[in-house]
């Protein structure tokens, strides 16, 4: 290499580094700025990263995004930035969507909108051409959002069914109830920790990073990301089947399950290595790129940059400003007694081994309803103080105490009570030979919902409704037996219990 070529190479490298530093500073600055601008949702995300093992990898997302930008330093150094102050209009729309999510108290949706605001801000600061070149690394920032916990019940059910199908294939005798699997060697339960969510989320985040780093082709990236989504789900089913089958072949469930967590990590490590190996077979990253000509990227003009930044800042501030002056739901008086019941039913003390897990209720009633050979436990958690109504619809709420009862299955249905349709979440829980059926639902400002998302919508409507009622989480539970089936007992008890909307709002019917 002669002196001229060396100087040219050094100059080009210097421009590439300068371009990367400017872009990286803008990206990191936007992430930090919007994190400070929306502190509640941002702190909730950081707490999830540190406290939930499924999201520990989120701490690496920003560094990995910056690394992908570094890999594209040549491309961004051969372009130009054209900030666009019109991004403020898109920012205003995003801010109003955030306000909707804030009123509905959907924290994950708020976090999604915040990351979208970051994308809009970067689009405004970089311009269309530069943003298009960096779209992969910038969109990777969506993995900062700790989401996916709502998939756990469905992953549990899929894993259990996959394992059962494998046991049938190998002619191993099996009896199953939802996520509970019994074979001659012993009983097994596909618990939340065995659902495979941690590996699924980590595999998907790694798969997207790998695809952006190794592939140029959009088709290859899409296929590898799809593989990263499907493979961990199937692999977890194989892992659970393998453990149960090994217990039958060894003749002892205890021996196999002693180190099943260690076996799981070893198995997933092998799957990850195989995934990488398959991905490398089709890499096209090292194919020669077409030469790109043009001036080196340079920071935009001061006035244009400030105009784009100001428009984005103004647009983003509208939502928080309106939220700060919005009317909080008024404090409502809570009932001092549980819902009334119709004779011949009567109330006795509640079960000592069943109770749902709820988030910070203001008042709780836990009792049992009896009528001859029918016995139904009833749990009512009330929320009435300012701000506490949001706790009624939390993903952390559970229909039974998991330290005693083991989750078996869940589905949503509509039952009849007082000649009205009541949506419920029907779940089954097992402890030893006992089988417990639970019907639960949420009541928000007089509206009945069987799932969190419908309740969130009613929470949003509450901000614009003149009627103000306490909210409640309600659960009816019965032991399923040959003498009195749990479903029949629940139906009778629900009909005998005072309608919750009348109890909470003193209105004659469900609205």
Coordinates of C-alpha atoms in Angstrom, one line a residue:
X1 CA 0.0 0.0 0.0
X2 CA 1.5 3.3 -1.1
X3 CA 1.4 6.5 0.9
X4 CA -1.5 8.0 -1.1
X5 CA -3.6 4.8 -0.6
X6 CA -2.8 4.8 3.1
X7 CA -3.9 8.4 3.5
X8 CA -7.1 7.7 1.6
X9 CA -7.8 4.6 3.7
X10 CA -7.2 6.5 6.9
X11 CA -9.3 9.4 5.8
X12 CA -12.2 7.1 4.9
X13 CA -11.9 5.3 8.2
X14 CA -12.0 8.6 10.1
X15 CA -15.1 9.6 8.2
X16 CA -16.8 6.3 9.0
X17 CA -16.0 6.6 12.7
X18 CA -17.2 10.2 12.8
X19 CA -20.4 9.2 11.1
X20 CA -20.9 6.3 13.5
X21 CA -20.3 8.4 16.5
X22 CA -22.8 11.0 15.4
X23 CA -25.5 8.4 14.7
X24 CA -24.8 6.4 17.8
X25 CA -25.0 9.6 20.0
X26 CA -28.4 10.5 18.4
X27 CA -29.7 7.0 19.0
X28 CA -28.5 6.7 22.6
X29 CA -29.6 10.3 23.3
X30 CA -33.2 9.6 22.0
X31 CA -33.5 6.4 24.1
X32 CA -32.3 8.3 27.2
X33 CA -34.5 11.4 26.5
X34 CA -37.7 9.5 26.0
X35 CA -36.9 7.3 29.0
X36 CA -36.7 10.4 31.1
X37 CA -39.7 11.9 29.4
X38 CA -41.9 8.9 30.3
X39 CA -40.4 7.8 33.6
X40 CA -43.2 5.6 34.9
X41 CA -43.3 3.2 31.9
X42 CA -39.5 3.3 31.6
X43 CA -38.9 2.3 35.2
X44 CA -41.5 -0.4 34.8
X45 CA -39.5 -1.8 31.9
X46 CA -36.2 -1.6 33.8
X47 CA -37.7 -3.4 36.8
X48 CA -39.0 -6.1 34.5
X49 CA -35.5 -6.5 33.0
X50 CA -33.9 -6.9 36.4
X51 CA -36.6 -8.9 38.2
X52 CA -37.9 -11.3 35.5
X53 CA -35.4 -13.8 34.1
X54 CA -37.2 -13.9 30.7
X55 CA -36.2 -10.2 30.1
X56 CA -32.6 -10.1 31.5
X57 CA -31.3 -9.9 27.9
X58 CA -33.1 -6.6 27.4
X59 CA -30.1 -4.8 29.0
X60 CA -28.1 -5.9 25.9
X61 CA -30.5 -4.6 23.3
X62 CA -29.2 -1.1 23.0
X63 CA -25.5 -2.2 22.8
X64 CA -26.4 -4.8 20.2
X65 CA -28.3 -2.2 18.2
X66 CA -25.3 0.1 18.3
X67 CA -23.1 -2.8 17.2
X68 CA -25.3 -3.3 14.2
X69 CA -25.0 0.4 13.4
X70 CA -21.2 0.1 13.7
X71 CA -21.3 -2.8 11.1
X72 CA -23.0 -0.3 8.7
X73 CA -20.7 2.5 9.3
X74 CA -19.5 2.5 5.7
X75 CA -23.0 2.7 4.3
X76 CA -24.0 5.6 6.6
X77 CA -20.7 7.5 5.9
X78 CA -21.5 7.5 2.2
X79 CA -24.8 9.3 2.5
X80 CA -26.2 12.5 3.9
X81 CA -28.7 13.5 6.6
X82 CA -31.9 15.4 5.8
X83 CA -33.8 16.2 9.0
X84 CA -37.5 16.5 8.6
X85 CA -39.4 18.7 11.0
X86 CA -42.7 17.3 9.7
X87 CA -42.0 14.2 11.9
X88 CA -43.5 16.3 14.6
X89 CA -47.0 15.6 13.1
X90 CA -46.4 11.8 13.4
X91 CA -45.1 12.4 16.9
X92 CA -48.3 14.2 17.9
X93 CA -50.3 11.2 16.7
X94 CA -48.1 8.8 18.6
X95 CA -48.4 11.0 21.7
X96 CA -52.2 10.8 21.5
X97 CA -52.0 7.0 21.2
X98 CA -49.8 7.0 24.3
X99 CA -52.5 9.0 26.1
X100 CA -55.1 6.4 25.3
X101 CA -52.8 3.7 26.6
X102 CA -52.1 5.7 29.7
X103 CA -55.8 6.1 30.5
X104 CA -56.4 2.4 29.9
X105 CA -53.3 1.7 32.1
X106 CA -51.8 -0.8 29.6
X107 CA -48.1 -0.4 30.5
X108 CA -46.8 -2.6 27.7
X109 CA -48.7 -0.6 25.2
X110 CA -47.3 2.6 26.6
X111 CA -43.8 1.2 26.2
X112 CA -44.5 0.1 22.6
X113 CA -45.7 3.7 21.8
X114 CA -42.6 5.2 23.5
X115 CA -40.3 3.0 21.4
X116 CA -42.4 4.1 18.3
X117 CA -41.8 7.7 19.4
X118 CA -38.1 7.0 19.4
X119 CA -38.4 5.7 15.9
X120 CA -40.3 8.8 14.8
X121 CA -37.7 11.1 16.4
X122 CA -34.8 9.3 14.7
X123 CA -36.6 9.4 11.4
X124 CA -37.0 13.2 11.9
X125 CA -33.4 13.7 12.8
X126 CA -31.8 11.4 10.2
X127 CA -34.2 11.8 7.3
X128 CA -35.8 9.1 5.1
X129 CA -32.6 7.9 3.4
X130 CA -30.4 7.4 6.4
X131 CA -33.2 6.0 8.5
X132 CA -33.9 3.4 5.7
X133 CA -30.2 2.3 5.8
X134 CA -30.4 1.8 9.6
X135 CA -34.0 0.5 9.8
X136 CA -32.9 -2.9 10.9
X137 CA -30.7 -1.8 13.9
X138 CA -33.2 0.9 14.9
X139 CA -36.3 -1.4 14.8
X140 CA -34.3 -3.8 16.9
X141 CA -34.9 -1.4 19.8
X142 CA -38.5 -2.8 20.1
X143 CA -36.9 -5.7 22.0
X144 CA -36.5 -3.2 24.8
X145 CA -40.2 -3.8 25.6
X146 CA -40.6 -6.6 28.2
X147 CA -43.6 -8.3 26.8
X148 CA -44.9 -11.9 26.4
X149 CA -46.0 -13.0 29.9
X150 CA -49.6 -13.3 28.6
X151 CA -48.4 -16.2 26.4
X152 CA -47.5 -18.4 29.3
X153 CA -50.8 -20.3 29.7
X154 CA -51.0 -20.9 25.9
X155 CA -47.3 -22.1 25.9
X156 CA -48.1 -24.4 28.8
X157 CA -51.0 -26.0 27.0
X158 CA -49.1 -26.4 23.8
X159 CA -46.1 -28.0 25.5
X160 CA -48.4 -30.4 27.4
X161 CA -50.2 -31.4 24.3
X162 CA -47.0 -31.9 22.4
X163 CA -45.5 -34.1 25.1
X164 CA -48.7 -36.1 25.3
X165 CA -48.7 -36.7 21.5
X166 CA -45.1 -37.9 21.9
X167 CA -46.0 -40.3 24.7
X168 CA -48.8 -41.7 22.6
X169 CA -46.4 -42.1 19.7
X170 CA -44.0 -44.2 21.8
X171 CA -47.0 -46.1 23.3
X172 CA -46.4 -44.9 26.8
X173 CA -49.6 -45.1 28.9
X174 CA -50.7 -41.5 29.8
X175 CA -53.6 -39.8 31.5
X176 CA -53.7 -36.0 31.2
X177 CA -55.8 -33.1 32.6
X178 CA -54.7 -29.9 30.9
X179 CA -51.1 -29.3 31.9
X180 CA -51.0 -32.3 34.3
X181 CA -49.6 -35.5 32.9
X182 CA -49.6 -38.9 34.6
X183 CA -47.7 -42.0 33.5
X184 CA -46.9 -45.2 35.4
X185 CA -43.6 -43.7 36.6
X186 CA -45.3 -40.7 38.2
X187 CA -47.1 -37.4 37.8
X188 CA -45.8 -34.3 36.0
X189 CA -47.0 -30.7 35.6
X190 CA -46.0 -28.3 32.9
X191 CA -45.5 -25.3 35.3
X192 CA -45.1 -21.7 34.2
X193 CA -41.3 -22.0 34.4
X194 CA -41.5 -25.0 32.0
X195 CA -43.6 -23.1 29.4
X196 CA -40.4 -22.1 27.5
X197 CA -41.1 -18.3 27.5
X198 CA -37.6 -17.4 28.5
X199 CA -36.0 -19.4 25.7
X200 CA -38.6 -18.2 23.2
X201 CA -38.0 -14.5 23.8
X202 CA -34.2 -14.9 24.0
X203 CA -34.2 -17.0 20.8
X204 CA -36.3 -14.5 18.9
X205 CA -34.1 -11.6 20.0
X206 CA -31.0 -13.5 19.1
X207 CA -32.5 -14.6 15.8
X208 CA -33.3 -11.1 14.7
X209 CA -29.8 -9.9 15.7
X210 CA -28.2 -12.9 13.8
X211 CA -30.3 -12.3 10.7
X212 CA -29.4 -8.6 10.6
X213 CA -25.7 -9.4 11.1
X214 CA -25.3 -12.3 8.8
X215 CA -27.8 -11.8 6.0
X216 CA -28.4 -9.2 3.3
X217 CA -31.3 -10.9 1.7
X218 CA -34.8 -9.9 3.1
X219 CA -36.0 -13.4 2.3
X220 CA -33.2 -15.1 4.2
X221 CA -33.7 -12.8 7.2
X222 CA -37.4 -13.5 7.3
X223 CA -36.9 -17.3 7.1
X224 CA -34.3 -17.3 9.9
X225 CA -36.5 -15.1 12.1
X226 CA -39.4 -17.5 11.5
X227 CA -37.1 -20.4 12.5
X228 CA -36.1 -18.6 15.6
X229 CA -39.8 -18.3 16.5
X230 CA -40.9 -21.8 15.8
X231 CA -37.8 -23.8 16.9
X232 CA -37.8 -22.9 20.6
X233 CA -41.5 -23.7 20.9
X234 CA -41.1 -27.1 19.3
X235 CA -37.8 -27.7 21.1
X236 CA -39.4 -27.1 24.5
X237 CA -42.1 -29.6 23.7
X238 CA -39.4 -32.2 22.8
X239 CA -37.6 -31.4 26.1
X240 CA -40.6 -32.0 28.2
X241 CA -41.5 -35.1 26.3
X242 CA -38.0 -36.4 26.7
X243 CA -38.0 -35.8 30.5
X244 CA -41.3 -37.6 31.0
X245 CA -40.3 -40.5 28.6
X246 CA -37.0 -40.8 30.4
X247 CA -38.7 -41.1 33.7
X248 CA -40.8 -44.0 32.4
X249 CA -37.8 -45.8 30.9
X250 CA -35.7 -45.3 34.0
X251 CA -38.7 -46.2 36.2
X252 CA -38.5 -43.1 38.5
X253 CA -39.7 -39.6 38.1
X254 CA -37.7 -38.3 41.0
X255 CA -34.3 -39.5 39.5
X256 CA -35.0 -37.7 36.2
X257 CA -36.4 -34.5 37.7
X258 CA -33.6 -33.8 40.1
X259 CA -31.4 -31.9 37.6
X260 CA -34.1 -31.2 35.0
X261 CA -33.3 -27.5 35.0
X262 CA -29.6 -28.2 34.2
X263 CA -30.7 -30.7 31.5
X264 CA -33.0 -28.0 30.0
X265 CA -30.2 -25.4 29.7
X266 CA -27.9 -28.0 28.2
X267 CA -30.6 -29.0 25.7
X268 CA -31.4 -25.4 24.7
X269 CA -27.7 -24.6 24.3
X270 CA -27.5 -27.5 21.8
X271 CA -30.6 -26.2 20.0
X272 CA -29.0 -22.7 19.8
X273 CA -25.8 -24.0 18.4
X274 CA -27.7 -26.0 15.8
X275 CA -29.7 -22.9 14.9
X276 CA -26.5 -20.9 14.4
X277 CA -25.0 -23.7 12.3
X278 CA -28.1 -23.8 10.0
X279 CA -28.0 -20.1 9.7
X280 CA -24.4 -19.9 8.7
X281 CA -25.0 -22.4 5.8
X282 CA -26.9 -19.7 4.0
X283 CA -25.1 -16.5 5.0
X284 CA -24.6 -13.8 2.4
X285 CA -23.0 -11.1 4.5
X286 CA -19.6 -11.4 2.9
X287 CA -20.9 -11.0 -0.6
X288 CA -19.4 -8.0 -2.3
X289 CA -21.5 -4.9 -2.0
X290 CA -22.0 -2.6 -5.0
X291 CA -19.8 0.4 -4.7
X292 CA -21.6 3.5 -3.3
X293 CA -20.5 6.9 -4.3
X294 CA -21.4 10.2 -2.6
X295 CA -20.2 12.6 0.0
X296 CA -19.4 11.5 3.5
X297 CA -22.2 11.8 6.0
X298 CA -22.1 15.0 8.0
X299 CA -24.1 16.3 10.9
X300 CA -27.1 18.2 9.6
X301 CA -27.4 22.0 9.5
X302 CA -28.0 23.5 12.9
X303 CA -31.3 25.2 12.1
X304 CA -32.8 22.2 10.3
X305 CA -31.7 19.9 13.1
X306 CA -33.2 22.1 15.8
X307 CA -36.4 22.5 13.9
X308 CA -36.8 18.7 13.6
X309 CA -35.9 18.2 17.3
X310 CA -38.3 20.9 18.5
X311 CA -41.2 19.6 16.4
X312 CA -40.7 16.1 17.8
X313 CA -40.4 17.4 21.4
X314 CA -43.5 19.5 21.1
X315 CA -45.5 16.6 19.5
X316 CA -44.4 14.2 22.2
X317 CA -45.2 16.6 25.1
X318 CA -48.9 16.9 24.2
X319 CA -49.9 13.5 25.7
X320 CA -48.1 13.9 29.0
X321 CA -49.5 17.4 29.3
X322 CA -53.1 16.3 28.8
X323 CA -52.5 13.4 31.2
X324 CA -51.3 15.8 33.9
X325 CA -54.5 17.8 33.8
X326 CA -57.0 15.0 33.2
X327 CA -59.6 14.2 35.8
X328 CA -58.7 11.3 38.0
X329 CA -61.6 8.9 38.8
X330 CA -63.3 10.1 42.0
X331 CA -62.9 8.1 45.2
X332 CA -66.0 5.9 45.6
X333 CA -67.4 4.4 48.8
X334 CA -66.9 0.6 49.0
X335 CA -69.6 -1.8 50.2
X336 CA -69.1 -2.8 53.8
X337 CA -70.6 -6.3 53.3
X338 CA -70.2 -9.0 50.7
X339 CA -72.8 -9.4 47.9
X340 CA -76.1 -10.8 49.2
X341 CA -77.2 -14.3 48.4
X342 CA -80.7 -15.8 48.0
X343 CA -82.1 -18.5 50.2
X344 CA -81.7 -21.4 50.7
X345 CA -78.0 -20.5 50.2
X346 CA -76.2 -19.3 53.3
X347 CA -72.7 -17.9 54.0
X348 CA -70.0 -19.6 56.1
X349 CA -66.2 -19.1 56.5
X350 CA -64.2 -19.2 53.3
X351 CA -61.9 -22.1 52.3
X352 CA -58.5 -22.1 54.0
X353 CA -56.6 -23.6 51.1
X354 CA -57.9 -21.6 48.1
X355 CA -57.7 -17.9 47.4
X356 CA -56.8 -16.0 44.3
X357 CA -53.7 -13.8 44.0
X358 CA -54.7 -10.1 43.5
X359 CA -52.8 -6.9 43.3
X360 CA -53.3 -4.4 46.2
X361 CA -57.1 -4.5 46.7
X362 CA -58.8 -1.9 49.0
X363 CA -61.1 -4.5 50.5
X364 CA -61.5 -8.3 50.3
X365 CA -64.4 -10.6 51.0
X366 CA -63.6 -14.3 51.1
X367 CA -66.4 -16.7 52.1
X368 CA -68.2 -19.9 51.2
X369 CA -71.7 -20.3 50.0
X370 CA -73.6 -23.5 51.1
X371 CA -76.8 -25.1 49.9
X372 CA -77.3 -28.7 51.0
X373 CA -74.5 -30.7 49.3
X374 CA -73.4 -27.8 47.2
X375 CA -70.4 -25.7 48.4
X376 CA -68.9 -22.8 46.5
X377 CA -66.1 -20.5 47.6
X378 CA -66.5 -16.9 46.7
X379 CA -63.7 -14.2 46.5
X380 CA -64.4 -10.5 45.9
X381 CA -61.6 -8.0 45.8
X382 CA -62.8 -4.4 45.7
X383 CA -61.0 -1.3 44.3
X384 CA -62.3 2.1 45.1
X385 CA -59.6 4.6 46.1
X386 CA -58.2 7.0 43.5
X387 CA -55.8 5.2 41.2
X388 CA -56.2 1.8 42.8
X389 CA -58.8 0.8 40.2
X390 CA -56.0 0.1 37.8
X391 CA -54.8 -2.8 39.9
X392 CA -58.0 -4.7 39.2
X393 CA -56.7 -5.7 35.7
X394 CA -53.2 -6.9 36.2
X395 CA -51.5 -9.8 34.3
X396 CA -50.1 -10.8 37.7
X397 CA -53.5 -11.7 39.1
X398 CA -54.2 -15.4 39.4
X399 CA -57.3 -17.4 40.0
X400 CA -55.7 -19.6 42.7
X401 CA -52.7 -19.6 45.0
X402 CA -50.0 -21.4 43.0
X403 CA -48.1 -22.6 46.1
X404 CA -51.0 -25.1 46.8
X405 CA -52.9 -25.5 43.5
X406 CA -51.4 -26.4 40.2
X407 CA -52.7 -24.8 37.0
X408 CA -54.3 -27.4 34.6
X409 CA -56.2 -25.5 31.9
X410 CA -58.1 -22.3 31.1
X411 CA -60.6 -21.0 28.6
X412 CA -63.1 -18.1 28.2
X413 CA -66.8 -18.6 27.9
X414 CA -70.1 -16.9 28.6
X415 CA -72.5 -18.2 31.2
X416 CA -76.0 -17.2 32.2
X417 CA -76.8 -15.5 35.5
X418 CA -80.0 -13.6 36.5
X419 CA -81.1 -14.0 32.8
X420 CA -78.0 -12.1 31.7
X421 CA -74.8 -13.1 29.9
X422 CA -71.7 -13.0 32.1
X423 CA -68.3 -13.5 30.4
X424 CA -66.0 -15.6 32.6
X425 CA -62.5 -17.0 32.6
X426 CA -62.9 -20.7 33.4
X427 CA -59.8 -22.3 34.8
X428 CA -59.1 -25.7 36.4
X429 CA -56.6 -26.3 39.2
X430 CA -55.3 -29.6 40.7
X431 CA -54.0 -30.6 44.1
X432 CA -53.4 -34.3 44.6
X433 CA -56.8 -36.0 43.9
X434 CA -58.7 -32.7 44.2
X435 CA -59.9 -30.9 41.1
X436 CA -61.1 -27.3 41.5
X437 CA -63.0 -25.3 39.0
X438 CA -62.9 -21.5 39.1
X439 CA -65.0 -18.9 37.3
X440 CA -63.6 -15.4 37.5
X441 CA -64.4 -12.0 35.9
X442 CA -63.6 -8.4 36.3
X443 CA -66.1 -5.5 36.9
X444 CA -64.9 -2.0 35.9
X445 CA -67.2 0.9 36.5
X446 CA -70.3 -1.4 35.9
X447 CA -68.9 -3.2 32.9
X448 CA -68.2 -7.0 33.2
X449 CA -65.1 -8.5 31.5
X450 CA -63.5 -11.9 31.4
X451 CA -60.1 -10.8 30.4
X452 CA -57.6 -8.1 31.2
X453 CA -57.7 -6.4 27.8
X454 CA -61.5 -5.8 27.8
X455 CA -61.1 -4.5 31.4
X456 CA -58.4 -2.1 30.2
X457 CA -60.8 -0.7 27.6
X458 CA -63.4 -0.1 30.3
X459 CA -60.8 1.6 32.4
X460 CA -60.2 4.0 29.5
X461 CA -63.9 4.7 29.2
X462 CA -64.1 5.5 32.9
X463 CA -62.2 8.7 32.3
X464 CA -65.1 10.0 30.2
X465 CA -68.0 8.5 32.2
X466 CA -69.9 10.5 34.7
X467 CA -70.9 7.4 36.6
X468 CA -68.2 6.3 39.1
X469 CA -68.5 2.8 40.6
X470 CA -65.9 0.7 42.5
X471 CA -64.2 -2.0 40.5
X472 CA -63.8 -5.6 41.5
X473 CA -62.2 -8.9 40.8
X474 CA -64.6 -11.7 41.4
X475 CA -64.0 -15.5 41.6
X476 CA -66.4 -18.4 42.3
X477 CA -64.7 -21.8 43.0
X478 CA -65.9 -25.3 43.6
X479 CA -64.4 -28.7 44.0
X480 CA -65.4 -31.0 41.1
X481 CA -66.7 -34.3 42.4
X482 CA -69.0 -37.2 41.2
X483 CA -71.6 -36.1 43.7
X484 CA -71.8 -32.5 42.7
X485 CA -69.9 -31.4 39.5
X486 CA -68.1 -28.2 40.0
X487 CA -69.7 -26.5 37.0
X488 CA -73.2 -27.2 38.2
X489 CA -72.4 -25.8 41.7
X490 CA -70.8 -22.7 40.2
X491 CA -73.8 -22.0 38.0
X492 CA -76.2 -22.3 40.9
X493 CA -74.1 -20.1 43.2
X494 CA -73.7 -17.4 40.6
X495 CA -77.5 -17.3 40.2
X496 CA -77.9 -17.1 43.9
X497 CA -75.4 -14.3 44.4
X498 CA -76.3 -10.7 44.0
X499 CA -75.4 -9.3 40.5
X500 CA -72.1 -7.6 40.9
X501 CA -73.1 -4.5 38.8
X502 CA -76.1 -4.0 41.1
X503 CA -73.9 -4.6 44.2
X504 CA -71.2 -2.1 43.1
X505 CA -73.2 0.5 41.2
X506 CA -76.7 0.0 42.6
X507 CA -78.0 -0.4 39.0
X508 CA -80.7 -3.0 38.1
X509 CA -78.8 -4.8 35.3
X510 CA -75.5 -5.3 33.5
X511 CA -74.9 -2.3 31.1

